[in-house]
Short mmCIF file of N, CA, C and O in Angstrom, two decimals:
data_model
loop_
_atom_site.label_atom_id
_atom_site.label_comp_id
_atom_site.label_asym_id
_atom_site.label_seq_id
_atom_site.Cartn_x
_atom_site.Cartn_y
_atom_site.Cartn_z
N MET A 1 -60.62 71.35 4.85
CA MET A 1 -59.73 70.41 4.19
C MET A 1 -60.29 69.92 2.87
O MET A 1 -59.53 69.75 1.93
N PRO A 2 -61.59 69.71 2.71
CA PRO A 2 -62.09 69.32 1.41
C PRO A 2 -61.84 70.37 0.33
O PRO A 2 -61.68 70.03 -0.83
N ASP A 3 -61.77 71.65 0.71
CA ASP A 3 -61.49 72.68 -0.27
C ASP A 3 -60.08 72.54 -0.83
O ASP A 3 -59.84 72.75 -2.02
N ASP A 4 -59.12 72.16 0.01
CA ASP A 4 -57.75 71.98 -0.46
C ASP A 4 -57.66 70.82 -1.45
O ASP A 4 -56.95 70.91 -2.46
N GLN A 5 -58.38 69.76 -1.19
CA GLN A 5 -58.35 68.62 -2.10
C GLN A 5 -59.01 68.98 -3.42
O GLN A 5 -58.54 68.56 -4.48
N ALA A 6 -60.08 69.75 -3.38
CA ALA A 6 -60.75 70.15 -4.62
C ALA A 6 -59.84 71.03 -5.45
O ALA A 6 -59.78 70.91 -6.67
N ASN A 7 -59.10 71.92 -4.81
CA ASN A 7 -58.18 72.79 -5.54
C ASN A 7 -57.03 71.99 -6.14
O ASN A 7 -56.59 72.27 -7.25
N ASP A 8 -56.54 71.00 -5.41
CA ASP A 8 -55.45 70.18 -5.93
C ASP A 8 -55.89 69.38 -7.15
O ASP A 8 -55.13 69.21 -8.09
N GLN A 9 -57.12 68.92 -7.17
CA GLN A 9 -57.59 68.11 -8.29
C GLN A 9 -57.95 68.97 -9.49
O GLN A 9 -57.94 68.49 -10.61
N SER A 10 -58.26 70.23 -9.29
CA SER A 10 -58.67 71.07 -10.42
C SER A 10 -57.47 71.65 -11.15
O SER A 10 -57.61 72.18 -12.25
N ILE A 11 -56.28 71.58 -10.56
CA ILE A 11 -55.09 72.12 -11.21
C ILE A 11 -54.56 71.06 -12.18
O ILE A 11 -54.21 69.96 -11.78
N PRO A 12 -54.53 71.39 -13.46
CA PRO A 12 -54.01 70.40 -14.43
C PRO A 12 -52.50 70.27 -14.31
O PRO A 12 -51.80 71.21 -13.97
N GLU A 13 -52.03 69.08 -14.59
CA GLU A 13 -50.59 68.84 -14.56
C GLU A 13 -49.98 69.47 -15.81
O GLU A 13 -50.60 69.49 -16.87
N PRO A 14 -48.77 69.99 -15.70
CA PRO A 14 -48.16 70.61 -16.87
C PRO A 14 -47.84 69.58 -17.94
O PRO A 14 -47.39 68.48 -17.65
N SER A 15 -48.12 69.95 -19.18
CA SER A 15 -47.77 69.07 -20.29
C SER A 15 -46.61 69.73 -21.02
O SER A 15 -46.69 70.86 -21.45
N PHE A 16 -45.52 69.01 -21.13
CA PHE A 16 -44.33 69.57 -21.73
C PHE A 16 -44.29 69.40 -23.24
O PHE A 16 -43.40 69.87 -23.89
N GLY A 17 -45.29 68.72 -23.81
CA GLY A 17 -45.31 68.51 -25.24
C GLY A 17 -46.03 69.61 -26.00
O GLY A 17 -46.18 69.52 -27.20
N GLY A 18 -46.48 70.63 -25.35
CA GLY A 18 -47.16 71.70 -26.05
C GLY A 18 -48.61 71.37 -26.34
O GLY A 18 -49.24 72.03 -27.15
N GLY A 19 -49.15 70.33 -25.73
CA GLY A 19 -50.55 69.98 -25.93
C GLY A 19 -50.80 69.16 -27.19
O GLY A 19 -51.94 68.93 -27.55
N MET A 20 -49.76 68.74 -27.88
CA MET A 20 -49.94 67.95 -29.10
C MET A 20 -50.02 66.47 -28.75
O MET A 20 -49.35 66.00 -27.85
N SER A 21 -50.84 65.75 -29.49
CA SER A 21 -50.94 64.32 -29.25
C SER A 21 -49.72 63.60 -29.84
O SER A 21 -49.00 64.15 -30.68
N GLU A 22 -49.49 62.40 -29.39
CA GLU A 22 -48.35 61.63 -29.88
C GLU A 22 -48.47 61.33 -31.37
O GLU A 22 -47.47 61.34 -32.09
N GLU A 23 -49.69 61.06 -31.84
CA GLU A 23 -49.87 60.77 -33.27
C GLU A 23 -49.50 61.98 -34.11
O GLU A 23 -48.89 61.84 -35.17
N ARG A 24 -49.86 63.16 -33.64
CA ARG A 24 -49.56 64.37 -34.40
C ARG A 24 -48.05 64.63 -34.40
O ARG A 24 -47.49 65.06 -35.40
N LYS A 25 -47.38 64.36 -33.28
CA LYS A 25 -45.93 64.52 -33.22
C LYS A 25 -45.25 63.56 -34.18
O LYS A 25 -44.30 63.93 -34.87
N GLU A 26 -45.73 62.30 -34.21
CA GLU A 26 -45.13 61.31 -35.11
C GLU A 26 -45.34 61.70 -36.55
O GLU A 26 -44.44 61.55 -37.38
N ARG A 27 -46.52 62.21 -36.88
CA ARG A 27 -46.80 62.64 -38.25
C ARG A 27 -45.90 63.80 -38.64
O ARG A 27 -45.35 63.84 -39.74
N GLY A 28 -45.70 64.74 -37.72
CA GLY A 28 -44.82 65.88 -37.98
C GLY A 28 -43.38 65.45 -38.18
O GLY A 28 -42.69 65.96 -39.06
N ALA A 29 -42.93 64.52 -37.35
CA ALA A 29 -41.56 64.03 -37.48
C ALA A 29 -41.38 63.27 -38.79
O ALA A 29 -40.36 63.42 -39.47
N SER A 30 -42.38 62.47 -39.16
CA SER A 30 -42.30 61.72 -40.42
C SER A 30 -42.26 62.67 -41.61
O SER A 30 -41.49 62.46 -42.56
N LEU A 31 -43.06 63.71 -41.58
CA LEU A 31 -43.08 64.69 -42.65
C LEU A 31 -41.73 65.40 -42.74
O LEU A 31 -41.19 65.60 -43.84
N ARG A 32 -41.17 65.76 -41.61
CA ARG A 32 -39.88 66.45 -41.59
C ARG A 32 -38.78 65.55 -42.15
O ARG A 32 -37.95 66.00 -42.94
N VAL A 33 -38.79 64.27 -41.77
CA VAL A 33 -37.78 63.34 -42.29
C VAL A 33 -37.93 63.19 -43.80
O VAL A 33 -36.94 63.22 -44.54
N PHE A 34 -39.16 63.07 -44.28
CA PHE A 34 -39.38 62.96 -45.72
C PHE A 34 -38.88 64.19 -46.46
O PHE A 34 -38.22 64.08 -47.49
N LEU A 35 -39.16 65.38 -45.91
CA LEU A 35 -38.71 66.61 -46.57
C LEU A 35 -37.19 66.72 -46.56
O LEU A 35 -36.59 67.15 -47.55
N TYR A 36 -36.54 66.33 -45.47
CA TYR A 36 -35.08 66.36 -45.42
C TYR A 36 -34.48 65.40 -46.44
O TYR A 36 -33.52 65.74 -47.12
N ILE A 37 -35.03 64.19 -46.53
CA ILE A 37 -34.50 63.22 -47.49
C ILE A 37 -34.73 63.69 -48.92
O ILE A 37 -33.81 63.64 -49.75
N ALA A 38 -35.93 64.16 -49.22
CA ALA A 38 -36.23 64.64 -50.57
C ALA A 38 -35.36 65.84 -50.92
O ALA A 38 -34.82 65.93 -52.03
N GLY A 39 -35.21 66.76 -49.98
CA GLY A 39 -34.39 67.95 -50.23
C GLY A 39 -32.93 67.61 -50.46
O GLY A 39 -32.29 68.17 -51.35
N SER A 40 -32.41 66.68 -49.68
CA SER A 40 -31.00 66.31 -49.85
C SER A 40 -30.79 65.59 -51.19
O SER A 40 -29.78 65.80 -51.86
N HIS A 41 -31.77 64.78 -51.61
CA HIS A 41 -31.65 64.11 -52.91
C HIS A 41 -31.70 65.12 -54.06
O HIS A 41 -30.97 64.99 -55.04
N LEU A 42 -32.56 66.11 -53.93
CA LEU A 42 -32.62 67.15 -54.97
C LEU A 42 -31.32 67.93 -55.03
O LEU A 42 -30.81 68.22 -56.13
N LEU A 43 -30.77 68.28 -53.89
CA LEU A 43 -29.50 69.01 -53.85
C LEU A 43 -28.37 68.17 -54.45
O LEU A 43 -27.58 68.66 -55.27
N LEU A 44 -28.29 66.90 -54.07
CA LEU A 44 -27.24 66.04 -54.61
C LEU A 44 -27.43 65.79 -56.10
O LEU A 44 -26.46 65.71 -56.85
N GLY A 45 -28.68 65.67 -56.56
CA GLY A 45 -28.93 65.52 -57.98
C GLY A 45 -28.51 66.75 -58.76
O GLY A 45 -27.93 66.65 -59.85
N PHE A 46 -28.77 67.94 -58.21
CA PHE A 46 -28.34 69.18 -58.87
C PHE A 46 -26.82 69.27 -58.93
O PHE A 46 -26.25 69.65 -59.95
N MET A 47 -26.16 68.88 -57.83
CA MET A 47 -24.69 68.90 -57.83
C MET A 47 -24.12 67.90 -58.82
O MET A 47 -23.13 68.19 -59.51
N ALA A 48 -24.74 66.72 -58.94
CA ALA A 48 -24.28 65.73 -59.91
C ALA A 48 -24.45 66.27 -61.33
O ALA A 48 -23.59 66.08 -62.19
N LEU A 49 -25.57 66.97 -61.57
CA LEU A 49 -25.78 67.58 -62.89
C LEU A 49 -24.71 68.62 -63.19
O LEU A 49 -24.19 68.69 -64.30
N LEU A 50 -24.35 69.42 -62.20
CA LEU A 50 -23.30 70.42 -62.40
C LEU A 50 -21.97 69.77 -62.73
O LEU A 50 -21.24 70.22 -63.62
N PHE A 51 -21.62 68.69 -62.01
CA PHE A 51 -20.37 67.98 -62.30
C PHE A 51 -20.41 67.36 -63.69
O PHE A 51 -19.42 67.39 -64.43
N TYR A 52 -21.56 66.80 -64.05
CA TYR A 52 -21.68 66.18 -65.38
C TYR A 52 -21.53 67.25 -66.48
O TYR A 52 -20.78 67.05 -67.44
N LEU A 53 -22.23 68.34 -66.34
CA LEU A 53 -22.13 69.40 -67.35
C LEU A 53 -20.75 70.02 -67.37
O LEU A 53 -20.24 70.39 -68.43
N GLY A 54 -20.11 70.13 -66.20
CA GLY A 54 -18.76 70.70 -66.15
C GLY A 54 -17.75 69.79 -66.82
O GLY A 54 -16.82 70.27 -67.47
N SER A 55 -17.92 68.49 -66.69
CA SER A 55 -16.95 67.57 -67.30
C SER A 55 -17.15 67.46 -68.81
O SER A 55 -16.23 67.08 -69.52
N HIS A 56 -18.33 67.78 -69.30
CA HIS A 56 -18.61 67.71 -70.74
C HIS A 56 -18.62 69.08 -71.40
O HIS A 56 -19.04 69.22 -72.54
N ALA A 57 -18.15 70.08 -70.72
CA ALA A 57 -18.10 71.43 -71.30
C ALA A 57 -16.98 71.50 -72.35
O ALA A 57 -15.94 70.87 -72.18
N GLY A 58 -17.24 72.24 -73.39
CA GLY A 58 -16.22 72.40 -74.42
C GLY A 58 -15.06 73.25 -73.90
O GLY A 58 -15.27 74.30 -73.31
N LYS A 59 -13.85 72.71 -74.09
CA LYS A 59 -12.68 73.45 -73.57
C LYS A 59 -11.95 74.15 -74.66
O LYS A 59 -11.80 73.86 -75.73
#
């Protein structure tokens, strides 16, 4: 019976997070949010530039 208990204690519990710490997950999520916000602002700025140039184009 002591062998069964030793085997039960040596088996690690499954980690569903992929082995990453919470701090690393938070940092990754923060970086992703920053990139999404920056990318969307760049895209909207480019579209605004296109509309501005289109409205001031010589007809």
